[in-house]
């Protein structure tokens, strides 16, 4: 889960990481009010995307009147495809230098990694590798002083800056662990009149840990269908094609899309019903696929932890209850396969043995149903 | 021959009295796996069929030799269960649950490394040495003995491929599921190294998918250390760009992780890549035929 910059900065402040003075505003009046309090201000649109400046989402002013005007323009507008519901109004910093600091998870090393650079302010992907300090953190030890000293030494920071960055590193790591973060990123980390301040905040929380992060604000970035699927514990992505897809497992779902494409078809959605989905969840998943009005549907199940009879029962019950107005192709093999096929036969469906036969048939049926 | 597990491996099931645990305990026994004990806190003294149930891993280990444990507990309790097994001295741990928090996974891997425990998963289907021992949730009938070693990031996709191999008369030596999560215990390289040394494995099939850099790293390793023929299947050719990590994640990958990038890396070291599952048996047959000549 991504959270907004202002939420990230509120968390930084809570953990003792210096941030610019200011706060979030949801009306032009609030924006004017905050500007009156802090003087020279920057007004930043709060969206879950970078590059806001280039898209016109960041304004500068010292006048409360102008701040109200800017906020009125920004609030409710759309920037980079996101609607702006709030602006962050904060003091405009005098920027002497811009650094980069982040902690994320290195999949290969299976541990946190610190990324730091004295070339901040730009896209970190554009910074040459030799200018980035990469430092793995042993999860059982955490961010000890000797590690922070190593990092600032590699960055060749002057002593007074080094001390501040070391302190920020300890706090940022504490936050990274306590909030179950996948990423905490400060870009830029600004040097302003000798003081080091987090001028931006990008924080991503692990979705699988949200159950124990109840104090965090919840930020929704999914479409309605994707939201529903998420509540059901399914992975759902809307696509452009016309064949509804339901499969179990991310890999086999991807393989199903690849095979449809090979035979000249295209998928209306990616729906991984997951391993071990219950009959009820499977029925709801099927409803999601139908909601997109596909020209045909392919259900591709290779049951391991998922049982074929559960899937077949779910399909049969949806078919009986609401009717399914489009042709359906089902490939059903694996655990309890014979039971499942028997149930399908009762509702007039003969299951396929292989994915490619089923995919080919689904493409044909979708084309015939134009 | 086989890797990780064989006909002598004695297995513990954590979470054996749950719905999934009990179902798959029976499936494993039916396959021929030596399931010697189960654990379910508060249910010690019960039995699942003939399998004795204990309250803790430690108690189970006081009564039985345990070579491997498989975990079926819900994701939120997985860290405790995994730590319990590692702490008790289990040397091979298979983590089935999906949605284990990333920080829990990092803590588990770190503790396992310190204690010398090999972790397979999380979010894996497990490991099976065909005809000898299955520790996992895969459907039994497709895992028949043969010369093909399979290592995969995806469960159902592996059944798909192992099933199509079996249908073509090609059996498997060992099939290993690395797990679909971002932080997992084993990577392709760990398993490739074992297959290279296993006399029962003649050809290796690597089943990968888009995202991460595991396939690229495997390609590099194959060119340096693997003399046996390797083939790959990759899923995700048609997939739209997924939700990516932020910049910090992207930099670790440095433009790697795309379908095209992976194919290129593998082809460059002589690994043929199938993009449709039914092409895999053809490629394997071709390699085995060439070896026989």
XYZ file of C-alpha atoms in Angstrom, chain A residues 2 51 100 102-113 115 122-129 132 134 138-141 176-183 185 187 202 204 206-209 211-212 221-222 226 233 236-239 248-259 261-263 272 274-276 300 302-307 331 333-337 353-356, chain B residues 19-20 23-24 27 72 75-77 79 96 98-111 113-114 119 137-143 153-164 180-187 190 208-214 217 233-241 243-255 259 275-279:
184
model
C 1.362 3.371 -1.018
C 6.962 13.757 -11.266
C 19.012 10.482 -1.716
C 16.071 4.895 0.979
C 15.603 1.552 2.683
C 13.969 -1.291 0.790
C 14.058 -5.085 0.602
C 16.636 -6.902 -1.509
C 14.911 -10.050 -2.743
C 18.129 -11.836 -3.586
C 19.851 -11.100 -0.277
C 16.575 -11.630 1.675
C 17.260 -8.608 3.882
C 16.837 -4.828 4.024
C 19.160 -2.722 1.937
C 20.489 2.963 -0.815
C 16.447 13.220 -9.664
C 15.099 9.815 -10.572
C 17.390 7.402 -8.734
C 17.444 5.170 -11.813
C 19.264 7.969 -13.601
C 22.057 8.082 -11.023
C 25.120 6.075 -12.131
C 25.611 2.941 -10.013
C 25.133 4.937 -5.052
C 24.308 0.084 -1.254
C 21.483 -8.001 8.895
C 17.886 -8.355 10.067
C 18.795 -9.714 13.490
C 21.161 -6.833 14.258
C 10.856 0.698 8.189
C 10.701 -2.263 10.555
C 7.919 -1.116 12.885
C 5.577 -0.190 10.029
C 6.251 -3.322 7.937
C 7.449 -1.127 5.081
C 8.621 -2.374 1.692
C 10.098 1.006 0.913
C 12.433 6.766 0.452
C 14.269 12.062 -2.346
C 7.649 7.944 -0.300
C 5.061 1.701 0.735
C 3.503 -4.458 2.813
C -0.141 -5.335 2.031
C 0.275 -8.685 3.775
C 1.109 -6.927 7.047
C -3.636 -6.692 9.523
C -1.177 -5.617 12.239
C -5.677 2.859 -5.232
C -7.615 0.029 -6.793
C -9.996 -4.828 -8.107
C -8.482 -12.591 -1.421
C -7.577 -9.268 -10.215
C -6.352 -6.927 -12.935
C -8.570 -5.435 -15.634
C -7.276 -5.833 -19.189
C -5.685 -20.699 -9.958
C -2.167 -19.474 -9.318
C -0.348 -16.431 -10.703
C 1.892 -18.505 -12.960
C -0.848 -20.514 -14.609
C -2.984 -17.384 -15.010
C -0.124 -15.700 -16.847
C 0.402 -18.835 -18.909
C -3.302 -18.795 -19.813
C -3.024 -15.202 -21.072
C 0.098 -16.134 -23.064
C -1.686 -19.110 -24.625
C -2.503 -14.546 -27.212
C -0.712 -17.342 -29.088
C -4.027 -18.450 -30.592
C -5.841 -15.524 -10.028
C -5.468 -18.408 -5.667
C -4.691 -21.763 -4.186
C -7.315 -23.396 -2.013
C -8.250 -23.015 -16.243
C -4.891 -27.373 -12.295
C -5.850 -28.375 -8.794
C -3.252 -28.938 -6.133
C -4.439 -27.279 -2.958
C -7.485 -26.177 -4.982
C -9.967 -29.022 -5.359
C -10.109 -27.025 -18.300
C -7.446 -31.400 -13.902
C -5.734 -32.267 -10.620
C -6.993 -32.981 -7.111
C -10.496 -34.573 -7.127
C -10.639 -34.203 -10.893
C -7.663 -31.927 -20.444
C -5.097 -29.426 -21.682
C -4.709 -25.689 -21.491
C -3.916 -25.232 -25.157
C -8.538 -28.581 7.035
C -5.588 -28.223 4.623
C -6.203 -33.295 3.697
C -2.622 -33.029 2.517
C -2.326 -37.153 0.234
C 0.234 -25.376 7.105
C 0.137 -16.595 7.430
C -0.078 -14.447 10.575
C 1.152 -17.333 12.733
C 6.651 -16.778 11.742
C 3.232 -23.506 2.346
C 0.832 -17.392 1.129
C 0.718 -13.761 2.371
C 3.361 -14.093 5.082
C 4.453 -10.501 5.846
C 7.764 -9.643 4.173
C 9.412 -8.638 7.419
C 8.443 -11.999 8.942
C 9.941 -13.749 5.921
C 13.193 -11.808 6.325
C 13.336 -12.720 10.018
C 12.693 -16.400 9.244
C 15.413 -16.544 6.565
C 17.878 -14.832 8.851
C 17.246 -17.243 11.743
C 20.690 -19.153 8.011
C 22.098 -18.852 11.531
C 13.872 -23.180 3.907
C 0.444 -29.914 -1.855
C 0.913 -31.047 -5.438
C -1.485 -33.574 -6.994
C 0.090 -37.031 -6.671
C -0.576 -38.633 -10.035
C 1.739 -36.475 -12.198
C 4.924 -37.015 -10.236
C 8.707 -20.209 -8.985
C 5.082 -21.125 -9.595
C 2.961 -23.989 -8.270
C 0.147 -24.609 -10.691
C 2.454 -23.855 -13.570
C 4.754 -26.623 -12.391
C 1.863 -29.106 -12.254
C 1.023 -28.019 -15.768
C 4.543 -28.678 -16.995
C 5.208 -31.820 -14.964
C 1.794 -33.089 -16.124
C 2.628 -32.491 -19.770
C 6.047 -17.155 -5.408
C 6.823 -14.590 -2.718
C 9.434 -11.887 -2.950
C 11.518 -13.192 -0.062
C 11.983 -16.975 -0.267
C 14.540 -19.403 1.136
C 15.974 -20.921 -2.025
C 16.753 -19.425 -5.399
C 20.815 -23.235 -4.937
C 10.260 -18.899 -14.331
C 8.095 -15.849 -14.728
C 8.404 -12.086 -15.170
C 9.636 -9.886 -12.301
C 12.780 -9.939 -10.196
C 16.190 -11.017 -11.418
C 16.276 -14.698 -10.395
C 21.158 -14.711 -12.060
C 9.805 -22.016 -19.612
C 8.814 -18.439 -18.835
C 5.328 -17.147 -18.096
C 4.194 -13.579 -18.641
C 4.985 -12.839 -22.275
C 1.596 -11.181 -22.766
C 1.272 -9.652 -19.306
C 0.974 -5.872 -19.026
C 3.585 -4.183 -16.849
C 2.625 -2.895 -10.180
C 6.234 -2.204 -9.612
C 8.177 -1.349 -6.507
C 9.272 2.241 -6.130
C 12.507 3.605 -7.512
C 14.600 1.931 -4.872
C 13.274 -1.454 -5.998
C 13.807 -0.620 -9.621
C 17.431 0.226 -9.070
C 18.238 -3.186 -7.618
C 16.855 -4.664 -10.777
C 18.428 -2.110 -13.105
C 16.042 -2.683 -16.002
C 10.147 -11.137 -20.273
C 6.784 -19.700 -24.040
C 3.951 -22.245 -24.170
C 3.726 -25.130 -21.732
C 3.173 -27.825 -24.347
C 6.507 -26.980 -25.979
